[in-house]
PDB file of C-alpha atoms in Angstrom:
ATOM      1  CA  ASP A 140    -120.647  -7.821 136.435  1.00 70.00           C
ATOM      2  CA  GLN A 141    -119.431  -4.842 134.454  1.00 81.00           C
ATOM      3  CA  GLN A 142    -116.263  -3.508 136.037  1.00 91.00           C
ATOM      4  CA  VAL A 143    -115.863  -0.474 133.768  1.00 94.00           C
ATOM      5  CA  LYS A 144    -118.864   1.698 133.010  1.00 95.00           C
ATOM      6  CA  GLN A 145    -119.491   4.692 130.822  1.00 96.00           C
ATOM      7  CA  ASN A 146    -122.921   5.868 131.849  1.00 92.00           C
ATOM      8  CA  SER A 147    -123.388   8.490 129.150  1.00 94.00           C
ATOM      9  CA  PRO A 148    -124.137   6.873 125.773  1.00 94.00           C
ATOM     10  CA  SER A 149    -123.662  10.184 123.970  1.00 96.00           C
ATOM     11  CA  LEU A 150    -122.349  13.728 124.351  1.00 97.00           C
ATOM     12  CA  SER A 151    -122.835  16.733 122.085  1.00 98.00           C
ATOM     13  CA  VAL A 152    -120.470  19.710 122.251  1.00 98.00           C
ATOM     14  CA  GLN A 153    -119.882  22.909 120.294  1.00 98.00           C
ATOM     15  CA  GLU A 154    -116.573  23.295 118.454  1.00 97.00           C
ATOM     16  CA  GLY A 155    -113.986  25.093 120.585  1.00 97.00           C
ATOM     17  CA  ARG A 156    -115.624  24.131 123.881  1.00 98.00           C
ATOM     18  CA  ILE A 157    -114.518  21.463 126.349  1.00 98.00           C
ATOM     19  CA  SER A 158    -115.649  17.838 126.017  1.00 98.00           C
ATOM     20  CA  ILE A 159    -115.692  15.816 129.236  1.00 98.00           C
ATOM     21  CA  LEU A 160    -116.133  12.063 128.984  1.00 98.00           C
ATOM     22  CA  ASN A 161    -116.625  10.089 132.166  1.00 98.00           C
ATOM     23  CA  CYS A 162    -115.874   6.557 133.257  1.00 98.00           C
ATOM     24  CA  ASP A 163    -116.430   4.663 136.526  1.00 97.00           C
ATOM     25  CA  TYR A 164    -114.871   1.415 137.639  1.00 96.00           C
ATOM     26  CA  THR A 165    -115.334  -1.045 140.471  1.00 94.00           C
ATOM     27  CA  ASN A 166    -112.097  -3.049 140.621  1.00 90.00           C
ATOM     28  CA  SER A 167    -109.497  -1.320 142.787  1.00 90.00           C
ATOM     29  CA  MET A 168    -106.761  -3.606 141.414  1.00 88.00           C
ATOM     30  CA  PHE A 169    -106.699  -2.031 137.962  1.00 90.00           C
ATOM     31  CA  ASP A 170    -103.217  -0.616 137.401  1.00 88.00           C
ATOM     32  CA  TYR A 171    -103.662   1.442 134.232  1.00 92.00           C
ATOM     33  CA  PHE A 172    -106.571   3.229 132.630  1.00 95.00           C
ATOM     34  CA  LEU A 173    -106.714   3.960 128.930  1.00 95.00           C
ATOM     35  CA  TRP A 174    -108.871   5.863 126.488  1.00 97.00           C
ATOM     36  CA  TYR A 175    -109.502   4.724 122.951  1.00 96.00           C
ATOM     37  CA  LYS A 176    -111.217   6.512 120.089  1.00 96.00           C
ATOM     38  CA  LYS A 177    -113.120   4.716 117.336  1.00 94.00           C
ATOM     39  CA  TYR A 178    -114.340   6.005 114.001  1.00 93.00           C
ATOM     40  CA  PRO A 179    -116.955   4.039 112.027  1.00 87.00           C
ATOM     41  CA  ALA A 180    -115.497   1.150 110.001  1.00 81.00           C
ATOM     42  CA  GLU A 181    -112.161   1.406 111.833  1.00 87.00           C
ATOM     43  CA  GLY A 182    -110.691  -0.294 114.862  1.00 91.00           C
ATOM     44  CA  PRO A 183    -110.224   1.605 118.129  1.00 93.00           C
ATOM     45  CA  THR A 184    -107.056   3.702 118.343  1.00 93.00           C
ATOM     46  CA  PHE A 185    -105.177   4.411 121.552  1.00 93.00           C
ATOM     47  CA  LEU A 186    -105.416   8.001 122.797  1.00 95.00           C
ATOM     48  CA  ILE A 187    -103.960   8.382 126.259  1.00 95.00           C
ATOM     49  CA  SER A 188    -103.425   6.389 129.441  1.00 94.00           C
ATOM     50  CA  ILE A 189    -102.812   6.988 133.116  1.00 95.00           C
ATOM     51  CA  SER A 190    -101.191   4.897 135.792  1.00 93.00           C
ATOM     52  CA  SER A 191    -103.193   4.204 138.928  1.00 93.00           C
ATOM     53  CA  ILE A 192    -100.497   5.971 140.947  1.00 93.00           C
ATOM     54  CA  LYS A 193    -101.075   9.264 139.124  1.00 95.00           C
ATOM     55  CA  ASP A 194    -104.034  11.619 139.170  1.00 96.00           C
ATOM     56  CA  LYS A 195    -103.473  13.459 135.891  1.00 97.00           C
ATOM     57  CA  ASN A 196    -101.867  12.894 132.523  1.00 96.00           C
ATOM     58  CA  GLU A 197    -101.832  15.396 129.692  1.00 97.00           C
ATOM     59  CA  ASP A 198    -101.082  15.039 125.990  1.00 95.00           C
ATOM     60  CA  GLY A 199    -101.821  18.050 123.848  1.00 97.00           C
ATOM     61  CA  ARG A 200    -105.547  18.727 123.830  1.00 97.00           C
ATOM     62  CA  PHE A 201    -106.273  15.560 125.822  1.00 98.00           C
ATOM     63  CA  THR A 202    -106.074  15.290 129.609  1.00 98.00           C
ATOM     64  CA  VAL A 203    -107.119  12.335 131.714  1.00 98.00           C
ATOM     65  CA  PHE A 204    -107.953  12.754 135.400  1.00 98.00           C
ATOM     66  CA  LEU A 205    -108.108   9.896 137.862  1.00 97.00           C
ATOM     67  CA  ASN A 206    -109.921  10.008 141.196  1.00 97.00           C
ATOM     68  CA  LYS A 207    -109.080   6.743 142.915  1.00 95.00           C
ATOM     69  CA  SER A 208    -111.188   7.327 145.993  1.00 95.00           C
ATOM     70  CA  ALA A 209    -114.245   7.783 143.794  1.00 97.00           C
ATOM     71  CA  LYS A 210    -113.123   5.103 141.293  1.00 96.00           C
ATOM     72  CA  HIS A 211    -113.737   7.613 138.561  1.00 97.00           C
ATOM     73  CA  LEU A 212    -111.791   8.906 135.602  1.00 97.00           C
ATOM     74  CA  SER A 213    -112.520  11.486 132.985  1.00 98.00           C
ATOM     75  CA  LEU A 214    -111.124  12.543 129.631  1.00 98.00           C
ATOM     76  CA  HIS A 215    -111.065  16.251 128.849  1.00 98.00           C
ATOM     77  CA  ILE A 216    -110.676  17.462 125.271  1.00 98.00           C
ATOM     78  CA  VAL A 217    -109.893  21.159 124.934  1.00 97.00           C
ATOM     79  CA  PRO A 218    -110.638  22.716 122.527  1.00 98.00           C
ATOM     80  CA  SER A 219    -112.996  20.228 120.882  1.00 98.00           C
ATOM     81  CA  GLN A 220    -112.834  19.915 117.108  1.00 97.00           C
ATOM     82  CA  PRO A 221    -115.297  18.371 114.627  1.00 97.00           C
ATOM     83  CA  GLY A 222    -112.682  15.691 113.843  1.00 96.00           C
ATOM     84  CA  ASP A 223    -112.951  14.541 117.451  1.00 97.00           C
ATOM     85  CA  SER A 224    -116.452  13.210 116.720  1.00 97.00           C
ATOM     86  CA  ALA A 225    -116.163   9.465 117.359  1.00 97.00           C
ATOM     87  CA  VAL A 226    -116.933   6.777 119.918  1.00 96.00           C
ATOM     88  CA  TYR A 227    -114.687   6.970 122.986  1.00 97.00           C
ATOM     89  CA  PHE A 228    -113.973   3.866 125.038  1.00 96.00           C
ATOM     90  CA  CYS A 229    -112.579   3.803 128.524  1.00 96.00           C
ATOM     91  CA  ALA A 230    -110.522   0.697 129.376  1.00 95.00           C
ATOM     92  CA  ALA A 231    -108.582  -0.670 132.323  1.00 93.00           C
ATOM     93  CA  SER A 232    -105.699  -3.131 132.572  1.00 88.00           C
ATOM     94  CA  GLY A 233    -104.672  -5.414 135.403  1.00 81.00           C
ATOM     95  CA  GLY A 234    -107.448  -6.169 137.816  1.00 67.00           C
ATOM     96  CA  GLY A 235    -106.056  -9.286 139.426  1.00 64.00           C
ATOM     97  CA  GLY A 236    -107.279 -12.814 138.902  1.00 59.00           C
ATOM     98  CA  THR A 237    -107.186 -14.158 135.356  1.00 54.00           C
ATOM     99  CA  SER A 238    -106.395 -10.799 133.809  1.00 56.00           C
ATOM    100  CA  TYR A 239    -103.511 -11.963 131.613  1.00 61.00           C
ATOM    101  CA  GLY A 240    -103.124  -9.376 128.876  1.00 68.00           C
ATOM    102  CA  LYS A 241    -106.677  -8.266 129.349  1.00 80.00           C
ATOM    103  CA  LEU A 242    -108.186  -4.845 128.834  1.00 88.00           C
ATOM    104  CA  THR A 243    -111.655  -4.370 130.310  1.00 90.00           C
ATOM    105  CA  PHE A 244    -113.701  -1.904 128.291  1.00 93.00           C
ATOM    106  CA  GLY A 245    -116.659   0.334 128.977  1.00 94.00           C
ATOM    107  CA  GLN A 246    -119.608   0.527 126.604  1.00 94.00           C
ATOM    108  CA  GLY A 247    -118.395   3.658 124.866  1.00 95.00           C
ATOM    109  CA  THR A 248    -119.650   7.244 124.574  1.00 96.00           C
ATOM    110  CA  ILE A 249    -120.507   8.778 121.211  1.00 96.00           C
ATOM    111  CA  LEU A 250    -119.041  12.296 121.049  1.00 98.00           C
ATOM    112  CA  THR A 251    -120.412  14.708 118.466  1.00 98.00           C
ATOM    113  CA  VAL A 252    -118.655  18.049 118.029  1.00 98.00           C
ATOM    114  CA  HIS A 253    -120.740  20.576 116.108  1.00 96.00           C
ATOM    115  CA  PRO A 254    -119.044  23.256 113.964  1.00 92.00           C
TER     116      PRO A 254
ATOM    117  CA  GLU B  33     -98.030  -2.814 105.225  1.00 54.00           C
ATOM    118  CA  THR B  34     -97.921  -1.571 108.763  1.00 64.00           C
ATOM    119  CA  GLY B  35    -100.126  -2.042 111.811  1.00 91.00           C
ATOM    120  CA  VAL B  36    -102.722  -4.741 112.241  1.00 95.00           C
ATOM    121  CA  THR B  37    -104.598  -5.989 109.174  1.00 96.00           C
ATOM    122  CA  GLN B  38    -107.788  -8.017 109.316  1.00 97.00           C
ATOM    123  CA  THR B  39    -109.484  -9.864 106.467  1.00 97.00           C
ATOM    124  CA  PRO B  40    -112.174 -10.055 105.344  1.00 97.00           C
ATOM    125  CA  ARG B  41    -113.718  -6.730 106.357  1.00 95.00           C
ATOM    126  CA  HIS B  42    -117.238  -8.122 105.981  1.00 96.00           C
ATOM    127  CA  LEU B  43    -118.487 -11.691 106.107  1.00 96.00           C
ATOM    128  CA  VAL B  44    -121.961 -13.174 105.752  1.00 95.00           C
ATOM    129  CA  MET B  45    -122.249 -16.857 106.565  1.00 93.00           C
ATOM    130  CA  GLY B  46    -124.938 -19.426 107.090  1.00 91.00           C
ATOM    131  CA  MET B  47    -125.238 -21.359 110.314  1.00 89.00           C
ATOM    132  CA  THR B  48    -123.825 -24.515 108.734  1.00 89.00           C
ATOM    133  CA  ASN B  49    -120.845 -22.841 107.071  1.00 89.00           C
ATOM    134  CA  LYS B  50    -117.200 -22.941 108.104  1.00 94.00           C
ATOM    135  CA  LYS B  51    -115.172 -19.774 107.641  1.00 95.00           C
ATOM    136  CA  SER B  52    -112.008 -18.205 109.015  1.00 97.00           C
ATOM    137  CA  LEU B  53    -111.042 -14.697 110.019  1.00 98.00           C
ATOM    138  CA  LYS B  54    -107.440 -13.670 109.510  1.00 98.00           C
ATOM    139  CA  CYS B  55    -105.316 -11.168 111.382  1.00 98.00           C
ATOM    140  CA  GLU B  56    -101.760 -10.126 110.589  1.00 97.00           C
ATOM    141  CA  GLN B  57     -99.552  -7.690 112.505  1.00 96.00           C
ATOM    142  CA  HIS B  58     -96.384  -6.043 111.227  1.00 92.00           C
ATOM    143  CA  LEU B  59     -95.357  -4.423 114.505  1.00 93.00           C
ATOM    144  CA  GLY B  60     -93.085  -7.111 115.932  1.00 92.00           C
ATOM    145  CA  HIS B  61     -95.486  -7.612 118.835  1.00 91.00           C
ATOM    146  CA  ASN B  62     -95.498 -10.824 120.839  1.00 89.00           C
ATOM    147  CA  ALA B  63     -99.101 -10.875 122.057  1.00 90.00           C
ATOM    148  CA  MET B  64    -102.279 -11.046 119.988  1.00 92.00           C
ATOM    149  CA  TYR B  65    -105.939 -10.962 120.941  1.00 93.00           C
ATOM    150  CA  TRP B  66    -109.421 -11.572 119.622  1.00 95.00           C
ATOM    151  CA  TYR B  67    -112.209  -9.308 120.897  1.00 94.00           C
ATOM    152  CA  LYS B  68    -115.907  -9.332 120.087  1.00 94.00           C
ATOM    153  CA  GLN B  69    -118.045  -6.201 119.947  1.00 92.00           C
ATOM    154  CA  SER B  70    -121.796  -6.749 119.912  1.00 90.00           C
ATOM    155  CA  ALA B  71    -124.295  -3.941 119.548  1.00 83.00           C
ATOM    156  CA  LYS B  72    -124.721  -1.863 122.722  1.00 77.00           C
ATOM    157  CA  LYS B  73    -122.176  -3.979 124.635  1.00 84.00           C
ATOM    158  CA  PRO B  74    -118.577  -3.405 125.680  1.00 88.00           C
ATOM    159  CA  LEU B  75    -115.753  -5.107 123.834  1.00 90.00           C
ATOM    160  CA  GLU B  76    -115.423  -8.656 125.170  1.00 91.00           C
ATOM    161  CA  LEU B  77    -112.102 -10.464 125.294  1.00 90.00           C
ATOM    162  CA  MET B  78    -112.224 -13.882 123.597  1.00 92.00           C
ATOM    163  CA  PHE B  79    -108.647 -15.172 123.359  1.00 91.00           C
ATOM    164  CA  VAL B  80    -105.130 -14.110 124.277  1.00 89.00           C
ATOM    165  CA  TYR B  81    -101.984 -15.461 122.651  1.00 89.00           C
ATOM    166  CA  SER B  82     -98.494 -14.718 123.909  1.00 84.00           C
ATOM    167  CA  LEU B  83     -95.542 -15.925 121.823  1.00 78.00           C
ATOM    168  CA  GLU B  84     -97.918 -18.168 119.851  1.00 74.00           C
ATOM    169  CA  GLU B  85     -99.210 -19.879 122.974  1.00 75.00           C
ATOM    170  CA  ARG B  86    -102.812 -19.481 124.017  1.00 76.00           C
ATOM    171  CA  VAL B  87    -102.767 -18.062 127.512  1.00 74.00           C
ATOM    172  CA  GLU B  88    -106.397 -17.219 128.003  1.00 72.00           C
ATOM    173  CA  ASN B  89    -109.683 -18.501 126.696  1.00 74.00           C
ATOM    174  CA  ASN B  90    -112.386 -16.295 128.123  1.00 73.00           C
ATOM    175  CA  SER B  91    -115.155 -18.939 128.289  1.00 83.00           C
ATOM    176  CA  VAL B  92    -115.732 -18.818 124.547  1.00 90.00           C
ATOM    177  CA  PRO B  93    -117.946 -21.521 122.947  1.00 92.00           C
ATOM    178  CA  SER B  94    -116.093 -24.211 121.019  1.00 91.00           C
ATOM    179  CA  ARG B  95    -117.683 -23.100 117.735  1.00 94.00           C
ATOM    180  CA  PHE B  96    -114.954 -20.421 117.822  1.00 95.00           C
ATOM    181  CA  SER B  97    -111.500 -21.928 117.382  1.00 94.00           C
ATOM    182  CA  PRO B  98    -108.381 -19.723 117.381  1.00 94.00           C
ATOM    183  CA  GLU B  99    -105.068 -20.549 115.768  1.00 94.00           C
ATOM    184  CA  CYS B 100    -101.754 -18.716 116.060  1.00 93.00           C
ATOM    185  CA  PRO B 101     -99.164 -20.307 113.747  1.00 92.00           C
ATOM    186  CA  ASN B 102     -96.556 -17.607 114.452  1.00 90.00           C
ATOM    187  CA  SER B 103     -96.292 -14.324 116.312  1.00 88.00           C
ATOM    188  CA  SER B 104     -97.447 -12.323 113.277  1.00 93.00           C
ATOM    189  CA  HIS B 105    -100.592 -14.238 112.357  1.00 95.00           C
ATOM    190  CA  LEU B 106    -103.787 -15.066 114.177  1.00 96.00           C
ATOM    191  CA  PHE B 107    -106.851 -16.843 112.855  1.00 97.00           C
ATOM    192  CA  LEU B 108    -110.347 -17.360 114.196  1.00 97.00           C
ATOM    193  CA  HIS B 109    -112.021 -20.430 112.717  1.00 97.00           C
ATOM    194  CA  LEU B 110    -115.807 -20.343 112.788  1.00 96.00           C
ATOM    195  CA  HIS B 111    -118.232 -23.247 112.435  1.00 93.00           C
ATOM    196  CA  THR B 112    -121.924 -23.814 113.131  1.00 93.00           C
ATOM    197  CA  LEU B 113    -122.395 -20.282 114.390  1.00 93.00           C
ATOM    198  CA  GLN B 114    -125.654 -18.834 115.675  1.00 94.00           C
ATOM    199  CA  PRO B 115    -127.329 -15.570 114.613  1.00 93.00           C
ATOM    200  CA  GLU B 116    -126.429 -14.068 118.011  1.00 93.00           C
ATOM    201  CA  ASP B 117    -122.752 -14.465 117.057  1.00 95.00           C
ATOM    202  CA  SER B 118    -123.211 -11.652 114.554  1.00 95.00           C
ATOM    203  CA  ALA B 119    -120.864  -8.903 115.709  1.00 95.00           C
ATOM    204  CA  LEU B 120    -117.695  -6.965 114.958  1.00 95.00           C
ATOM    205  CA  TYR B 121    -114.645  -9.156 115.602  1.00 97.00           C
ATOM    206  CA  LEU B 122    -111.519  -7.205 116.417  1.00 96.00           C
ATOM    207  CA  CYS B 123    -107.968  -8.426 116.429  1.00 97.00           C
ATOM    208  CA  ALA B 124    -105.343  -6.582 118.452  1.00 95.00           C
ATOM    209  CA  SER B 125    -101.674  -6.889 119.323  1.00 93.00           C
ATOM    210  CA  SER B 126     -99.368  -5.559 122.018  1.00 90.00           C
ATOM    211  CA  PRO B 127     -95.597  -5.714 122.571  1.00 87.00           C
ATOM    212  CA  THR B 128     -96.060  -8.227 125.387  1.00 79.00           C
ATOM    213  CA  HIS B 129     -98.982  -9.663 127.286  1.00 74.00           C
ATOM    214  CA  MET B 130     -98.223  -7.165 130.074  1.00 72.00           C
ATOM    215  CA  VAL B 131    -100.475  -4.534 128.582  1.00 72.00           C
ATOM    216  CA  GLY B 132     -99.876  -1.814 131.155  1.00 73.00           C
ATOM    217  CA  GLY B 133    -100.379   1.707 129.901  1.00 75.00           C
ATOM    218  CA  TYR B 134     -99.457   1.033 126.285  1.00 77.00           C
ATOM    219  CA  GLY B 135    -102.622  -0.780 125.398  1.00 83.00           C
ATOM    220  CA  TYR B 136    -103.202  -2.553 122.144  1.00 89.00           C
ATOM    221  CA  THR B 137    -103.035  -1.764 118.463  1.00 93.00           C
ATOM    222  CA  PHE B 138    -106.324  -2.838 116.917  1.00 95.00           C
ATOM    223  CA  GLY B 139    -107.182  -3.919 113.408  1.00 96.00           C
ATOM    224  CA  SER B 140    -110.209  -2.497 111.618  1.00 95.00           C
ATOM    225  CA  GLY B 141    -112.308  -5.542 112.425  1.00 96.00           C
ATOM    226  CA  THR B 142    -114.432  -8.050 110.532  1.00 97.00           C
ATOM    227  CA  ARG B 143    -118.162  -7.367 110.516  1.00 96.00           C
ATOM    228  CA  LEU B 144    -119.724 -10.829 110.735  1.00 96.00           C
ATOM    229  CA  THR B 145    -123.365 -11.545 109.975  1.00 95.00           C
ATOM    230  CA  VAL B 146    -124.739 -15.040 110.598  1.00 95.00           C
ATOM    231  CA  VAL B 147    -127.927 -15.831 108.693  1.00 93.00           C
TER     232      VAL B 147
END
């Protein structure tokens, strides 16, 4: 049972435009949601997170929105730059049960930003 | 060196071999993790260590054996693996096992191929 899902395997955007990456989850006990970015041959790097008690968190060009009633979050990148081209993973922490130290990840979305 | 360092970066092994993956973190973190990333699948948690004690084993087969001799080093010992174990193995660390909104710092991973 996959508790965190990224239903779009890929997204292509023009430089300067907005990139919107989406993520859905099923476990209402998650307490934080995080976004990671991964370049080829490198490990994922932390981008931004949001607490489950908030609905928005902003850091420079990156904004994460959380809609708890819909169990949906999204990452907005404005403006998009070619260097943003990478795989983006959504992750969630907490979740109850045997969730000791655990992050639950989505499958990832490949973002390509064209010059 | 800073961050989380994994060696080797690439490993090819036969099904009867024994090998070890090494992870070292220079961040003063107290929790370390092994994750597996197979093609087209989300990152899967394998093991969690907090203060050198294994606190979670996420139903991983016994052919994978972790070892954490101190809070800076983590090993994954491999023996009699199967071709389906071929994947990217990622090590990560966090200040404590309470991941919250800070997430992990990942290493670059070891790309393992079992032949």
